[in-house]
CSV table of C-alpha atoms and ligand atoms in Angstrom, one decimal:
chain,number,residue,atom,x,y,z
A,175,MET,CA,-5.0,-24.8,10.6
A,176,LEU,CA,-3.7,-25.6,7.2
A,177,ILE,CA,-5.2,-23.3,4.6
A,178,PHE,CA,-2.9,-23.6,1.7
A,179,THR,CA,0.5,-25.0,1.1
A,180,TYR,CA,2.8,-23.6,-1.5
A,181,PHE,CA,6.1,-25.1,-2.2
A,182,PHE,CA,8.8,-22.6,-1.8
A,183,ASN,CA,11.7,-23.0,-4.2
A,184,GLY,CA,14.2,-20.9,-2.1
A,185,CYS,CA,14.2,-18.0,-4.6
A,186,GLY,CA,10.5,-17.2,-4.8
A,187,GLY,CA,8.6,-14.5,-3.1
A,188,ILE,CA,5.4,-16.3,-2.5
A,189,TYR,CA,5.0,-17.2,1.1
A,190,LEU,CA,4.5,-20.7,2.0
A,191,ALA,CA,2.9,-21.4,5.3
A,192,ASN,CA,0.8,-23.9,7.1
A,193,GLU,CA,-1.2,-21.2,8.8
A,194,PHE,CA,-1.4,-18.3,6.3
A,195,VAL,CA,-0.7,-17.3,2.7
A,196,VAL,CA,0.4,-14.0,1.4
A,197,THR,CA,0.7,-13.4,-2.4
A,198,PRO,CA,0.2,-10.2,-4.4
A,199,TRP,CA,-3.4,-11.4,-5.1
A,200,ASN,CA,-4.4,-13.2,-2.0
A,201,VAL,CA,-4.0,-12.9,1.8
A,202,GLU,CA,-5.5,-15.6,4.0
A,203,GLY,CA,-5.2,-16.7,7.6
A,204,ARG,CA,-3.6,-15.0,10.5
A,205,VAL,CA,-0.4,-13.3,9.2
A,206,ASP,CA,2.7,-13.7,11.3
A,207,TYR,CA,4.5,-10.6,10.1
A,208,MET,CA,7.9,-11.3,11.8
A,209,ARG,CA,7.9,-14.7,10.1
A,210,LEU,CA,6.9,-13.3,6.8
A,211,ALA,CA,9.7,-10.7,7.0
A,212,ARG,CA,12.2,-13.6,7.7
A,213,GLU,CA,10.9,-15.8,4.9
A,214,PHE,CA,10.9,-12.9,2.4
A,215,GLY,CA,14.4,-11.9,3.6
A,216,VAL,CA,13.5,-8.3,4.3
A,217,GLN,CA,14.9,-6.2,7.2
A,218,LEU,CA,12.8,-4.9,10.0
A,219,ILE,CA,12.6,-1.1,10.6
A,220,THR,CA,14.7,-0.4,13.7
A,221,GLU,CA,15.8,2.7,15.6
A,222,ASN,CA,18.5,3.0,13.0
A,223,GLU,CA,16.1,3.8,10.2
A,224,ILE,CA,13.8,5.8,12.4
A,225,ASN,CA,16.7,8.0,13.6
A,226,ALA,CA,18.0,8.4,10.0
A,227,ILE,CA,14.5,9.7,8.9
A,228,ARG,CA,14.3,12.0,11.9
A,229,GLU,CA,17.7,13.4,11.3
A,230,LEU,CA,16.6,14.4,7.8
A,231,THR,CA,13.2,15.7,8.5
A,232,GLY,CA,13.0,16.5,12.2
A,233,GLU,CA,10.1,14.0,12.5
A,234,VAL,CA,8.9,10.5,11.6
A,235,HIS,CA,5.6,9.9,10.1
A,236,TYR,CA,3.1,8.2,12.5
A,237,LEU,CA,2.6,5.3,10.2
A,238,ILE,CA,6.2,4.4,10.6
A,239,ARG,CA,6.4,5.4,14.3
A,240,ARG,CA,3.5,3.3,15.2
A,241,GLY,CA,4.8,0.2,13.4
A,242,PHE,CA,2.4,0.0,10.5
A,243,PHE,CA,5.4,0.3,8.2
A,244,TYR,CA,7.6,-2.3,9.8
A,245,ALA,CA,10.0,-3.7,7.2
A,246,HIS,CA,12.2,-2.6,4.3
A,247,ARG,CA,14.8,-3.3,1.8
A,248,ASP,CA,17.7,-0.9,1.6
A,249,LEU,CA,15.9,2.2,3.1
A,250,ILE,CA,19.2,3.6,4.4
A,251,PRO,CA,20.9,4.0,1.0
A,252,ILE,CA,17.9,6.1,-0.2
A,253,LEU,CA,18.1,8.3,2.9
A,254,SER,CA,21.8,8.7,2.3
A,255,ARG,CA,21.1,9.8,-1.2
A,256,GLN,CA,18.7,12.4,0.1
A,257,ARG,CA,21.4,13.6,2.6
A,258,SER,CA,23.9,13.9,-0.2
A,259,GLY,CA,21.5,15.7,-2.6
A,260,LEU,CA,21.4,12.8,-5.1
A,261,LYS,CA,18.4,12.0,-7.1
A,262,TRP,CA,15.9,9.3,-6.2
A,263,ALA,CA,12.2,8.8,-6.8
A,264,LEU,CA,9.1,7.2,-5.2
A,265,TYR,CA,7.1,4.5,-6.9
A,266,ASP,CA,3.7,3.0,-6.1
A,267,GLY,CA,0.8,1.4,-7.9
A,268,ARG,CA,-2.7,0.1,-7.9
A,269,GLY,CA,-4.5,-2.7,-9.7
A,270,PRO,CA,-7.6,-0.6,-10.5
A,271,SER,CA,-11.0,-1.8,-9.4
A,272,ALA,CA,-14.2,-0.3,-8.1
A,273,ASP,CA,-13.6,-1.4,-4.5
A,274,LEU,CA,-10.9,1.0,-3.4
A,275,HIS,CA,-10.9,0.8,0.4
A,276,ILE,CA,-9.2,3.0,2.9
A,277,GLY,CA,-6.5,0.4,3.4
A,278,HIS,CA,-5.3,1.1,-0.1
A,279,LEU,CA,-4.7,4.7,0.8
A,280,VAL,CA,-2.2,3.9,3.5
A,281,PRO,CA,0.9,3.6,1.3
A,282,TRP,CA,-0.2,6.7,-0.7
A,283,ILE,CA,-0.5,8.7,2.5
A,284,LEU,CA,3.1,7.8,3.4
A,285,SER,CA,4.2,8.6,-0.1
A,286,LYS,CA,2.6,12.0,0.2
A,287,TRP,CA,4.6,12.7,3.3
A,288,PHE,CA,7.8,11.6,1.5
A,289,VAL,CA,7.0,13.8,-1.5
A,290,ASP,CA,6.4,16.8,0.8
A,291,ARG,CA,9.4,16.3,3.1
A,292,PHE,CA,11.9,15.2,0.4
A,293,ASN,CA,10.6,17.0,-2.6
A,294,VAL,CA,10.9,14.0,-4.9
A,295,ASP,CA,9.1,12.7,-8.0
A,296,TYR,CA,6.4,10.1,-7.5
A,297,PHE,CA,5.7,7.6,-10.2
A,298,PHE,CA,2.4,5.8,-10.0
A,299,GLU,CA,1.4,2.8,-12.1
A,300,LEU,CA,-2.2,1.9,-12.7
A,301,THR,CA,-2.2,-1.7,-13.8
A,302,ASP,CA,-5.4,-2.0,-15.8
A,303,ASP,CA,-3.7,-4.8,-17.7
A,304,GLU,CA,-2.9,-6.8,-14.6
A,305,LYS,CA,-6.4,-6.6,-13.2
A,306,PHE,CA,-7.9,-7.7,-16.5
A,307,LEU,CA,-5.4,-10.6,-16.8
A,308,VAL,CA,-5.4,-11.9,-13.3
A,309,LYS,CA,-9.0,-11.4,-12.0
A,310,GLU,CA,-12.0,-13.1,-13.5
A,311,GLY,CA,-15.0,-11.0,-14.5
A,312,TYR,CA,-13.4,-7.8,-15.7
A,313,THR,CA,-13.2,-6.5,-19.3
A,314,LEU,CA,-10.2,-4.4,-20.2
A,315,GLU,CA,-12.5,-1.5,-20.8
A,316,GLN,CA,-13.8,-1.7,-17.2
A,317,THR,CA,-10.3,-1.9,-15.6
A,318,ASN,CA,-9.2,1.0,-17.8
A,319,LYS,CA,-12.2,3.0,-16.5
A,320,TYR,CA,-11.4,2.1,-12.9
A,321,ALA,CA,-7.8,3.3,-13.5
A,322,TYR,CA,-9.2,6.8,-14.1
A,323,GLU,CA,-11.5,6.5,-11.0
A,324,ASN,CA,-8.7,5.3,-8.8
A,325,ALA,CA,-6.4,8.1,-10.1
A,326,LEU,CA,-8.9,10.6,-8.8
A,327,ASP,CA,-8.6,9.1,-5.3
A,328,LEU,CA,-4.8,9.4,-5.5
A,329,ILE,CA,-4.9,13.0,-6.7
A,330,ALA,CA,-7.4,13.8,-3.9
A,331,LEU,CA,-4.7,13.1,-1.3
A,332,GLY,CA,-3.2,16.4,-2.4
A,333,PHE,CA,-0.4,15.6,-4.9
A,334,THR,CA,0.6,18.3,-7.4
A,335,PRO,CA,1.2,17.6,-11.1
A,336,ASP,CA,4.8,18.6,-11.0
A,337,ARG,CA,5.6,15.7,-8.7
A,338,LEU,CA,3.0,13.0,-9.4
A,339,HIS,CA,3.4,11.1,-12.7
A,340,ILE,CA,0.6,8.7,-13.5
A,341,ILE,CA,1.2,5.7,-15.8
A,342,ILE,CA,-1.8,3.8,-17.1
A,343,ASP,CA,-0.3,0.5,-18.4
A,344,SER,CA,-2.7,0.0,-21.4
A,345,GLU,CA,-2.2,3.6,-22.6
A,346,ASP,CA,1.3,4.4,-21.6
A,347,ILE,CA,3.0,1.2,-22.6
A,348,LYS,CA,5.6,3.0,-24.8
A,349,TYR,CA,7.3,4.2,-21.6
A,350,LEU,CA,7.6,0.6,-20.3
A,351,TYR,CA,7.9,-1.8,-23.1
A,352,LYS,CA,11.6,-1.5,-24.0
A,353,ILE,CA,12.4,-2.0,-20.3
A,354,ALA,CA,9.9,-4.8,-20.0
A,355,VAL,CA,11.4,-6.9,-22.8
A,356,LYS,CA,14.8,-6.6,-21.2
A,357,VAL,CA,13.4,-7.6,-17.9
A,358,GLY,CA,11.5,-10.4,-19.5
A,359,LYS,CA,14.6,-11.8,-21.1
A,360,LYS,CA,16.3,-12.1,-17.7
A,361,LEU,CA,13.4,-13.9,-16.0
A,362,THR,CA,12.7,-17.6,-16.7
A,363,LEU,CA,9.3,-19.0,-16.8
A,364,SER,CA,10.3,-21.3,-14.0
A,365,THR,CA,11.3,-18.3,-11.7
A,366,VAL,CA,8.1,-16.5,-12.5
A,367,LYS,CA,5.9,-19.6,-11.9
A,368,HIS,CA,7.5,-20.2,-8.5
A,369,THR,CA,7.6,-16.6,-7.4
A,370,PHE,CA,3.9,-15.9,-8.1
A,371,GLY,CA,2.4,-19.4,-7.9
A,372,PHE,CA,1.5,-19.5,-11.6
A,373,THR,CA,0.6,-22.9,-13.1
A,374,ASP,CA,0.5,-24.3,-16.6
A,375,SER,CA,-3.1,-23.1,-16.9
A,376,THR,CA,-2.2,-19.5,-16.0
A,377,ASN,CA,-2.7,-17.3,-19.1
A,378,VAL,CA,0.5,-16.1,-20.7
A,379,GLY,CA,-0.5,-12.5,-20.3
A,380,ALA,CA,-0.5,-12.9,-16.6
A,381,THR,CA,3.0,-14.5,-16.7
A,382,PHE,CA,4.4,-11.5,-18.7
A,383,PHE,CA,2.7,-8.9,-16.5
A,384,PRO,CA,5.4,-8.9,-13.7
A,385,THR,CA,7.9,-7.4,-16.2
A,386,LEU,CA,5.7,-4.3,-16.3
A,387,GLU,CA,5.4,-3.8,-12.5
A,388,ILE,CA,9.2,-4.3,-12.3
A,389,SER,CA,9.8,-1.9,-15.3
A,390,VAL,CA,8.5,1.1,-13.5
A,391,ALA,CA,11.1,0.6,-10.8
A,392,PHE,CA,13.7,1.3,-13.6
A,393,LEU,CA,11.8,4.0,-15.5
A,394,PRO,CA,13.2,7.0,-13.6
A,395,THR,CA,16.7,6.0,-14.6
A,396,GLU,CA,15.7,5.8,-18.2
A,397,LEU,CA,13.8,9.1,-18.1
A,398,TYR,CA,16.5,11.1,-16.4
A,399,GLY,CA,19.4,9.4,-18.1
A,400,GLU,CA,21.2,8.9,-14.8
A,401,GLN,CA,21.0,6.3,-12.0
A,402,VAL,CA,17.8,7.1,-10.1
A,403,PRO,CA,16.9,4.4,-7.6
A,404,VAL,CA,13.3,4.3,-6.4
A,405,LEU,CA,11.8,3.8,-2.9
A,406,ILE,CA,8.5,1.8,-3.0
A,407,PRO,CA,6.1,2.2,-0.1
A,408,THR,CA,3.6,-0.6,-0.2
A,409,ALA,CA,2.1,-3.4,1.9
A,410,ILE,CA,4.4,-6.4,2.0
A,411,ASP,CA,2.3,-8.5,-0.5
A,412,GLN,CA,4.1,-6.8,-3.4
A,413,ASP,CA,7.5,-7.9,-2.3
A,414,PRO,CA,7.8,-10.7,-4.8
A,415,TYR,CA,8.0,-8.2,-7.7
A,416,PHE,CA,10.6,-6.1,-6.1
A,417,ARG,CA,12.6,-9.1,-5.0
A,418,LEU,CA,12.9,-10.2,-8.6
A,419,ALA,CA,13.6,-6.6,-9.7
A,420,ARG,CA,16.5,-6.4,-7.2
A,421,ASP,CA,17.9,-9.7,-8.5
A,422,ILE,CA,18.2,-8.5,-12.1
A,423,ALA,CA,18.7,-4.8,-11.7
A,424,GLU,CA,22.4,-4.6,-11.8
A,425,GLU,CA,22.8,-7.0,-14.7
A,426,LEU,CA,20.5,-4.6,-16.7
A,427,GLY,CA,22.5,-1.5,-15.6
A,428,TYR,CA,19.8,-0.2,-13.2
A,429,PRO,CA,20.0,0.6,-9.5
A,430,LYS,CA,18.3,-1.9,-7.2
A,431,PRO,CA,14.9,-0.6,-5.9
A,432,SER,CA,14.4,0.0,-2.2
A,433,THR,CA,11.2,-0.7,-0.5
A,434,ILE,CA,9.3,0.1,2.7
A,435,TYR,CA,6.6,-2.4,3.7
A,436,SER,CA,3.5,-2.1,5.8
A,437,LYS,CA,1.3,-4.6,7.4
A,438,PHE,CA,-2.2,-5.0,6.1
A,439,ILE,CA,-5.0,-2.8,7.5
A,440,PRO,CA,-7.2,-5.3,9.2
A,441,GLY,CA,-10.8,-5.9,8.4
A,442,LEU,CA,-13.4,-4.3,10.7
A,443,THR,CA,-14.9,-7.7,11.4
A,444,GLY,CA,-11.7,-9.3,12.6
A,445,GLU,CA,-10.0,-10.4,9.4
A,446,ASP,CA,-6.3,-9.8,9.0
A,447,LYS,CA,-6.9,-7.8,5.8
A,448,MET,CA,-9.8,-5.7,4.6
A,449,SER,CA,-11.4,-7.9,2.0
A,450,ALA,CA,-13.6,-7.3,-1.0
A,451,SER,CA,-15.3,-10.7,-0.5
A,452,ASN,CA,-16.7,-9.4,2.8
A,453,PRO,CA,-17.9,-5.8,2.1
A,454,ASP,CA,-18.6,-5.2,5.8
A,455,SER,CA,-14.9,-5.8,6.6
A,456,ALA,CA,-13.8,-2.7,4.6
A,457,ILE,CA,-14.7,1.0,4.3
A,458,TYR,CA,-14.7,1.9,0.7
A,459,VAL,CA,-13.9,5.4,-0.4
A,460,THR,CA,-17.3,5.6,-2.1
A,461,ASP,CA,-19.3,4.3,0.9
A,462,SER,CA,-22.2,6.5,2.1
A,463,GLU,CA,-21.9,8.1,5.6
A,464,ARG,CA,-24.7,5.7,6.6
A,465,ASP,CA,-22.7,2.6,5.5
A,466,VAL,CA,-19.5,3.8,7.2
A,467,ARG,CA,-21.4,4.4,10.4
A,468,ARG,CA,-23.0,0.9,10.3
A,469,LYS,CA,-19.7,-0.8,9.5
A,470,ILE,CA,-17.9,1.0,12.4
A,471,MET,CA,-20.7,0.3,14.8
A,472,ASN,CA,-20.6,-3.4,13.9
A,473,ALA,CA,-16.8,-3.6,14.2
A,474,LEU,CA,-15.2,-6.1,16.5
A,475,THR,CA,-13.7,-4.5,19.6
A,476,GLY,CA,-11.6,-5.5,22.6
A,477,GLY,CA,-14.4,-4.4,24.9
A,478,GLN,CA,-16.2,-6.3,27.6
A,479,PRO,CA,-19.6,-7.9,26.9
A,480,THR,CA,-21.5,-5.4,29.1
A,481,VAL,CA,-21.2,-1.8,30.1
A,482,GLU,CA,-20.9,-2.8,33.8
A,483,LEU,CA,-18.0,-5.1,33.0
A,484,GLN,CA,-16.3,-2.5,30.8
A,485,ARG,CA,-16.5,0.1,33.6
A,486,LYS,CA,-15.2,-2.4,36.1
A,487,TYR,CA,-12.4,-4.1,34.2
A,488,GLY,CA,-11.8,-1.8,31.2
A,489,GLY,CA,-11.3,-2.9,27.6
A,490,ASP,CA,-8.3,-4.4,25.7
A,491,PRO,CA,-7.2,-1.8,23.1
A,492,ASP,CA,-4.2,-4.0,22.2
A,493,ASN,CA,-6.7,-6.5,20.7
A,494,CYS,CA,-9.2,-4.0,19.3
A,495,VAL,CA,-9.7,-3.2,15.6
A,496,VAL,CA,-11.4,0.1,16.4
A,497,TYR,CA,-8.3,1.2,18.4
A,498,LYS,CA,-6.1,0.1,15.4
A,499,TYR,CA,-8.2,2.4,13.2
A,500,HIS,CA,-7.7,5.3,15.6
A,501,LEU,CA,-4.0,4.7,15.3
A,502,LEU,CA,-4.3,4.9,11.5
A,503,PHE,CA,-6.5,7.9,11.2
A,504,GLN,CA,-5.6,10.0,14.2
A,505,ASP,CA,-2.1,11.6,13.9
A,506,SER,CA,-2.1,13.2,17.3
A,507,ASP,CA,-0.2,10.9,19.7
A,508,GLU,CA,-1.8,12.6,22.6
A,509,LYS,CA,-5.3,11.8,21.4
A,510,VAL,CA,-4.6,8.1,20.8
A,511,LYS,CA,-2.9,7.9,24.2
A,512,ARG,CA,-6.0,9.2,25.8
A,513,ILE,CA,-8.2,6.7,24.0
A,514,TYR,CA,-5.9,3.9,25.0
A,515,GLU,CA,-5.8,4.9,28.7
A,516,ASP,CA,-9.5,5.7,29.0
A,517,CYS,CA,-10.4,2.3,27.4
A,518,LYS,CA,-8.1,0.4,29.8
A,519,ALA,CA,-9.5,2.3,32.7
A,520,GLY,CA,-13.1,1.6,31.8
A,521,LYS,CA,-13.8,5.3,31.3
A,522,LEU,CA,-14.5,4.9,27.6
A,523,LEU,CA,-17.2,2.6,26.3
A,524,CYS,CA,-17.0,0.9,22.9
A,525,GLY,CA,-20.0,2.8,21.5
A,526,GLU,CA,-18.4,6.1,22.4
A,527,CYS,CA,-15.1,5.1,21.0
A,528,LYS,CA,-16.7,3.9,17.7
A,529,MET,CA,-18.5,7.2,17.4
A,530,MET,CA,-15.2,9.1,17.8
A,531,LEU,CA,-13.8,6.9,15.0
A,532,PHE,CA,-16.8,7.4,12.8
A,533,GLU,CA,-16.6,11.2,13.2
A,534,ARG,CA,-12.9,11.1,12.3
A,535,ILE,CA,-13.4,9.0,9.2
A,536,ARG,CA,-16.6,10.9,8.2
A,537,VAL,CA,-14.7,14.2,8.1
A,538,PHE,CA,-11.8,12.6,6.2
A,539,MET,CA,-14.2,11.0,3.7
A,540,LYS,CA,-16.2,14.2,3.2
A,541,GLU,CA,-13.0,16.2,2.4
A,542,HIS,CA,-11.7,13.3,0.3
A,543,SER,CA,-14.9,13.2,-1.9
A,544,GLU,CA,-14.8,17.0,-2.4
A,545,ARG,CA,-11.1,16.9,-3.4
A,546,ARG,CA,-11.8,13.9,-5.6
A,547,GLU,CA,-14.5,15.8,-7.4
A,548,ARG,CA,-12.1,18.7,-8.1
A,549,ALA,CA,-9.5,16.3,-9.4
A,550,LYS,CA,-11.7,15.5,-12.4
A,551,ASP,CA,-10.7,18.9,-13.9
A,552,THR,CA,-7.0,18.4,-13.5
A,553,ILE,CA,-6.4,14.6,-13.9
A,554,HIS,CA,-4.8,15.1,-17.4
A,555,GLN,CA,-2.1,17.2,-15.9
A,556,TYR,CA,-0.8,14.2,-13.9
A,557,ARG,CA,-0.4,11.9,-16.9
A,558,ILE,CA,3.2,10.9,-17.6
A,559,SER,CA,2.7,11.6,-21.3
A,560,VAL,CA,2.1,15.3,-20.5
A,561,LYS,CA,5.4,15.6,-18.7
A,562,PHE,CA,7.8,13.2,-20.4
A,563,ARG,CA,7.7,12.9,-24.2
P,720,TYM,P1,-3.4,-3.4,-5.2
P,720,TYM,O1,-4.3,-2.7,-6.1
P,720,TYM,O2,-3.8,-4.8,-4.9
P,720,TYM,O3,-3.0,-2.6,-3.9
P,720,TYM,C1,-2.6,-1.3,-4.0
P,720,TYM,C2,-1.7,-1.0,-2.8
P,720,TYM,O4,-2.4,-1.1,-1.6
P,720,TYM,C3,-1.8,-2.0,-0.8
P,720,TYM,N1,-2.8,-2.7,0.0
P,720,TYM,C4,-3.0,-2.5,1.4
P,720,TYM,N2,-2.3,-1.8,2.2
P,720,TYM,C5,-2.6,-1.9,3.5
P,720,TYM,N3,-3.7,-2.6,4.0
P,720,TYM,C6,-4.5,-3.3,3.1
P,720,TYM,N4,-5.5,-4.0,3.6
P,720,TYM,C7,-4.1,-3.3,1.7
P,720,TYM,N5,-4.6,-3.9,0.6
P,720,TYM,C8,-3.8,-3.5,-0.4
P,720,TYM,C9,-1.0,-2.9,-1.7
P,720,TYM,O5,0.1,-3.5,-1.1
P,720,TYM,C10,-0.5,-1.9,-2.7
P,720,TYM,O6,0.6,-1.2,-2.3
P,720,TYM,N6,0.1,-5.1,-8.5
P,720,TYM,C11,-0.3,-4.0,-7.7
P,720,TYM,C12,-0.3,-2.6,-8.4
P,720,TYM,C13,1.1,-2.1,-8.5
P,720,TYM,C14,1.9,-1.7,-7.4
P,720,TYM,C15,3.1,-1.2,-7.9
P,720,TYM,C16,1.7,-1.7,-6.0
P,720,TYM,C17,1.8,-1.8,-9.6
P,720,TYM,N7,3.0,-1.3,-9.3
P,720,TYM,C18,4.1,-0.7,-7.1
P,720,TYM,C19,2.7,-1.2,-5.2
P,720,TYM,C20,3.9,-0.7,-5.7
P,720,TYM,C21,-1.7,-4.2,-7.1
P,720,TYM,O7,-2.6,-4.8,-7.7
P,720,TYM,O8,-2.0,-3.5,-6.0
């Protein structure tokens, strides 16, 4: 079915498709991830990258092992730097809003693992400016307030202030502006329009914004006064920024950023991506236990229509959102294997499987909200302005 058609100019990062659309602000239709990787020109994660990670750390994070993170740009050079003891940094971000869902936590969970394993700095950009400029219905004061709220969720994942450096665009612009104007001079309006799908009625603030998301990729090099490439763990929707960043990096004297891309966490009700427009498709970090339970119990499964048929023929975990969530929130391979096999054999009913998932997420969210509460006392220690003057 034709949902949208974008014209692709050959250098842009926006994905054109007859069946689906992926842009940094919009995902629609059934995403063909292999095709997307091809069209964006990113490499798939293969045994080569997996072995390189295992060689360095003795293990591979389950989000990579299970294929949620499936593509990259130049991951190997970053791993080689690690092996040689050369500096590199991690970079992530968030367009702050009230509806932070557990899908948003996925890249941060992997970043936490990288920080712990590789002992690297983690730069995190909260784009209150972007959210204000690109989305209708927000004041800048609101998006700024959400930046602080979302920062608490990030800190709650267990980062320490010596490693995590938080940048809030509207407040920490002095760190980015000199880089952004250099980036801005290298990008034509035509490139930015084609890459992000902007039109003549897009506000000029939104057209300048990409320079800021790109700038953070170059910031560690400025701060440390030496070449410090970044690795960016994110869902693949952010690739357009980093594709442009890579195009202009060397001309500006900066190292090209590397990236590692995940698929989207699907919506509980069958969508390819959790979506704010359907609140039941997503579990928000602020949802009550009751809401989480209701959403999980209403989730789409690969189960049979009746208990008898489920017992007789078994379910289809390969086409089950609930099973996918087990893969995301259960790090024990043994446990997910048992769920998979019991489902196929008809030993596990969908209601039981959903309750297991609910229990897992309930515990995660309870701990998360306690850690989030504690983060209120320490948030200032994570601000970039406290560490780099
Ligand atoms: P935002 O706020 O839209 O998304 C934040 C991060 O979450 C990822 N993401 C998802 N991952 C898995 N499943 C999903 N359903 C899902 N939805 C969103 C996004 O890919 C992103 O990594 N412009 C950015 C903010 C930003 C940024 C960055 C993001 C600034 N610098 C560097 C990544 C890396 C934004 O609005 O993200």
